[in-house]
Coordinates of C-alpha atoms in Angstrom, one line a residue:
G183 CA 141.1 252.3 72.2
G184 CA 142.0 254.4 69.3
T185 CA 145.0 256.2 70.8
E186 CA 147.5 253.9 69.1
E187 CA 145.9 254.4 65.7
E188 CA 145.7 258.1 66.2
E189 CA 149.4 258.3 67.2
E190 CA 150.3 256.2 64.1
E191 CA 148.2 258.5 61.8
D192 CA 149.7 261.6 63.4
G193 CA 153.2 260.3 62.9
A194 CA 152.6 259.3 59.3
G195 CA 150.9 262.5 58.3
G196 CA 152.7 265.0 60.6
G197 CA 155.3 267.5 59.5
R198 CA 158.2 265.6 61.1
A199 CA 159.8 263.0 58.8
W200 CA 160.2 259.5 60.2
T201 CA 163.5 257.8 60.6
P202 CA 164.1 254.4 58.9
Q203 CA 163.9 252.7 62.3
E204 CA 160.5 254.3 63.0
K205 CA 159.2 253.3 59.6
L206 CA 160.2 249.6 60.2
L207 CA 158.7 249.7 63.6
H208 CA 155.5 251.1 62.2
E209 CA 155.2 248.5 59.5
A210 CA 155.9 245.7 62.0
R211 CA 153.0 247.0 64.2
L212 CA 150.6 247.1 61.2
K213 CA 151.5 243.5 60.2
A214 CA 151.1 242.3 63.8
K215 CA 147.7 244.0 64.1
A216 CA 146.6 242.4 60.8
K217 CA 147.6 238.9 62.0
R218 CA 145.7 239.4 65.3
R219 CA 142.6 240.3 63.4
L220 CA 142.9 237.2 61.2
R221 CA 143.5 234.9 64.2
R222 CA 140.7 236.3 66.4
P223 CA 137.3 235.5 65.0
S224 CA 134.5 237.8 65.9
S225 CA 132.1 236.5 68.5
R226 CA 129.2 238.1 66.5
E227 CA 129.8 235.9 63.4
P228 CA 127.5 232.9 63.1
P229 CA 129.1 229.4 63.3
A230 CA 130.0 227.7 60.1
E231 CA 127.5 225.5 58.4
G232 CA 127.7 221.9 59.7
A233 CA 129.9 222.8 62.7
Q234 CA 129.1 221.2 66.0
P235 CA 128.4 223.7 68.9
G236 CA 131.1 223.5 71.6
P237 CA 130.3 222.7 75.2
E238 CA 129.0 225.4 77.4
P239 CA 131.3 226.8 80.1
G240 CA 131.1 224.7 83.3
S241 CA 129.5 221.7 81.4
P242 CA 130.6 218.2 82.5
K243 CA 131.2 217.5 78.9
G244 CA 134.1 219.9 78.8
R245 CA 137.7 219.2 77.8
G246 CA 138.5 217.4 81.1
H247 CA 135.7 214.8 80.5
D248 CA 136.3 214.4 76.7
R249 CA 137.4 210.8 76.0
R250 CA 138.3 211.5 72.4
S251 CA 142.0 211.5 71.4
R252 CA 143.6 214.9 71.9
T253 CA 146.3 214.1 69.4
G254 CA 143.9 214.0 66.5
K255 CA 144.5 210.2 66.1
G256 CA 142.1 207.3 66.6
R257 CA 138.4 206.8 66.0
G258 CA 137.3 207.4 69.6
L259 CA 136.7 203.7 70.2
P260 CA 137.5 202.0 73.5
K261 CA 141.0 200.6 73.8
K262 CA 141.5 197.0 72.7
G263 CA 137.8 196.7 71.8
G264 CA 136.8 196.8 75.5
A265 CA 138.9 193.8 76.4
G266 CA 142.4 193.1 77.7
G267 CA 142.5 195.7 80.4
K268 CA 143.4 195.1 84.0
G269 CA 140.9 193.0 86.0
V270 CA 138.6 192.1 83.0
W271 CA 137.7 188.8 81.4
G272 CA 138.4 189.7 77.8
A273 CA 136.3 190.3 74.7
P274 CA 133.1 188.2 74.5
G275 CA 133.3 185.1 72.3
V276 CA 137.1 184.7 72.7
V277 CA 138.1 181.0 73.4
Y278 CA 141.5 180.6 75.0
G279 CA 143.7 177.6 74.5
Y280 CA 145.6 175.6 77.1
Q281 CA 148.2 177.5 79.1
E282 CA 151.0 176.0 81.2
P283 CA 150.3 176.5 85.0
D284 CA 152.3 179.3 86.6
A285 CA 153.8 178.5 90.0
R286 CA 153.4 182.2 90.9
D287 CA 149.6 182.1 90.3
P288 CA 147.7 182.3 93.7
N289 CA 145.4 179.5 92.5
Y290 CA 148.4 177.2 91.6
D291 CA 147.9 173.7 93.1
E292 CA 151.2 171.9 93.3
A293 CA 149.6 168.6 94.2
A294 CA 147.5 168.6 91.0
Q295 CA 150.6 169.0 88.7
G296 CA 151.9 165.5 89.1
D297 CA 155.4 164.4 90.3
T298 CA 157.9 167.1 90.5
V299 CA 161.6 166.4 90.1
F300 CA 164.2 168.8 91.5
A301 CA 167.7 168.8 90.1
T302 CA 170.7 171.0 90.8
V303 CA 172.2 172.2 87.5
V304 CA 175.8 173.5 87.7
P305 CA 176.9 175.4 84.5
E306 CA 180.1 174.2 82.8
L307 CA 183.1 176.3 83.8
E308 CA 184.7 178.5 81.2
E309 CA 188.5 178.4 80.8
G310 CA 189.1 181.5 82.9
E311 CA 186.7 180.4 85.6
L312 CA 188.3 176.9 85.7
Q313 CA 191.8 178.3 86.3
G314 CA 190.5 180.7 89.0
A315 CA 188.8 177.7 90.8
V316 CA 191.5 175.0 90.3
R317 CA 194.6 177.1 90.9
P318 CA 194.0 177.9 94.6
M319 CA 192.7 174.3 95.1
V320 CA 196.1 172.9 94.0
L321 CA 198.1 175.4 96.0
E322 CA 196.2 174.4 99.1
Y323 CA 196.8 170.8 98.3
F324 CA 200.5 171.5 98.4
E325 CA 200.0 172.5 102.0
H326 CA 197.8 169.7 103.3
G327 CA 198.5 166.8 100.8
D328 CA 195.0 165.3 101.0
T329 CA 194.0 164.0 97.6
G330 CA 190.5 163.1 98.8
E331 CA 189.7 166.7 99.6
V332 CA 190.8 167.7 96.1
M333 CA 188.6 165.1 94.5
E334 CA 185.5 166.2 96.4
L335 CA 186.1 169.8 95.4
L336 CA 186.6 168.8 91.8
R337 CA 183.4 166.8 91.8
G338 CA 181.5 169.9 92.8
L339 CA 182.6 171.6 89.6
N340 CA 181.2 171.0 86.2
L341 CA 184.4 170.5 84.3
G342 CA 182.6 169.3 81.2
S343 CA 185.0 169.0 78.3
R344 CA 187.8 170.8 80.1
K345 CA 188.8 168.0 82.5
H346 CA 192.3 167.8 80.9
A347 CA 193.0 171.4 82.1
V348 CA 193.2 170.1 85.7
P349 CA 196.3 167.9 85.3
S350 CA 197.8 170.4 83.0
L351 CA 197.5 173.2 85.5
A352 CA 198.6 171.0 88.4
V353 CA 201.9 170.0 86.6
A354 CA 202.5 173.6 85.5
L355 CA 202.3 174.7 89.2
A356 CA 204.5 171.9 90.3
L357 CA 207.2 172.9 87.8
E358 CA 207.3 176.3 89.5
G359 CA 207.4 174.8 93.0
K360 CA 209.7 172.5 94.9
A361 CA 210.6 168.9 94.4
S362 CA 208.0 168.0 97.2
H363 CA 205.3 169.7 95.2
R364 CA 206.2 167.5 92.1
E365 CA 205.9 164.4 94.2
L366 CA 202.5 165.5 95.6
T367 CA 201.3 166.3 92.0
S368 CA 202.4 162.8 90.8
R369 CA 200.3 161.2 93.6
L370 CA 197.3 163.5 92.9
L371 CA 197.2 162.6 89.2
S372 CA 197.4 158.9 90.1
D373 CA 194.4 159.2 92.4
L374 CA 192.4 161.3 90.0
V375 CA 192.6 158.8 87.1
G376 CA 189.4 156.8 86.9
R377 CA 187.6 159.0 89.4
V378 CA 187.6 162.6 88.1
V379 CA 189.7 162.3 84.9
T380 CA 190.4 159.6 82.3
P381 CA 193.8 158.4 81.0
E382 CA 193.0 160.2 77.8
D383 CA 192.6 163.5 79.7
I384 CA 196.1 162.9 81.3
A385 CA 197.6 162.1 77.9
W386 CA 196.0 165.2 76.4
A387 CA 197.3 167.4 79.2
F388 CA 200.9 166.2 78.8
D389 CA 200.8 166.6 75.0
K390 CA 199.6 170.2 75.5
M391 CA 202.4 170.9 78.0
L392 CA 205.0 169.6 75.5
R393 CA 203.5 172.0 72.9
D394 CA 203.6 174.8 75.4
L395 CA 207.1 174.1 76.6
P396 CA 208.6 177.3 75.1
D397 CA 206.2 179.3 77.2
L398 CA 206.9 177.2 80.4
I399 CA 210.7 177.8 80.0
L400 CA 210.1 181.5 80.5
D401 CA 208.9 180.9 84.0
T402 CA 210.8 177.7 84.7
P403 CA 214.1 177.5 82.7
E404 CA 214.7 173.9 83.9
A405 CA 211.2 172.7 82.8
P406 CA 212.5 170.4 80.0
Q407 CA 214.8 168.5 82.5
V408 CA 212.1 168.4 85.2

């Protein structure tokens, strides 16, 4: 075990002079040896006063069965005070208030909840969604000419405050089409009034088209005359 120290002493006190690299290496070895001696306590030294003896090897109270926090945090108490875990009732003495019944609860009784009303809620269409739904509807109407079918399809949509967009879009498509399309659009608007749209919606749509006439001229130069 002393061969390394003997070699170091022979090198330090021999006749041969050490090179700077050998001196640095020798100093590094001495520093590393001193650190190892500081980190490695002697097994012969008695434990410090007040220190708890560690578990014996092979004891069931070893590290694998230690319930204390290994991160150094916490007081070693059970989580949530012994309540709130899966499959438990909760802490003793806790009084819970009224909770709404959950339909996904296995004990949920639909008959005990009173009358249930089911309603279909259709969200109001945004401007882009409305154009994507009404445009193909009007183009198909130009083919079959059935105003009743268009009204049924429009009733299935939640137009909300954008009902005026339907006549506005229909007239804009008619301006791009043929004279027969304009005649069909006139008949469609007449049938929609009072059923799907109001006269105010029709007036608002034509006012908007007059304001947007410069843009309509780009696609249909004869839009003002039509």
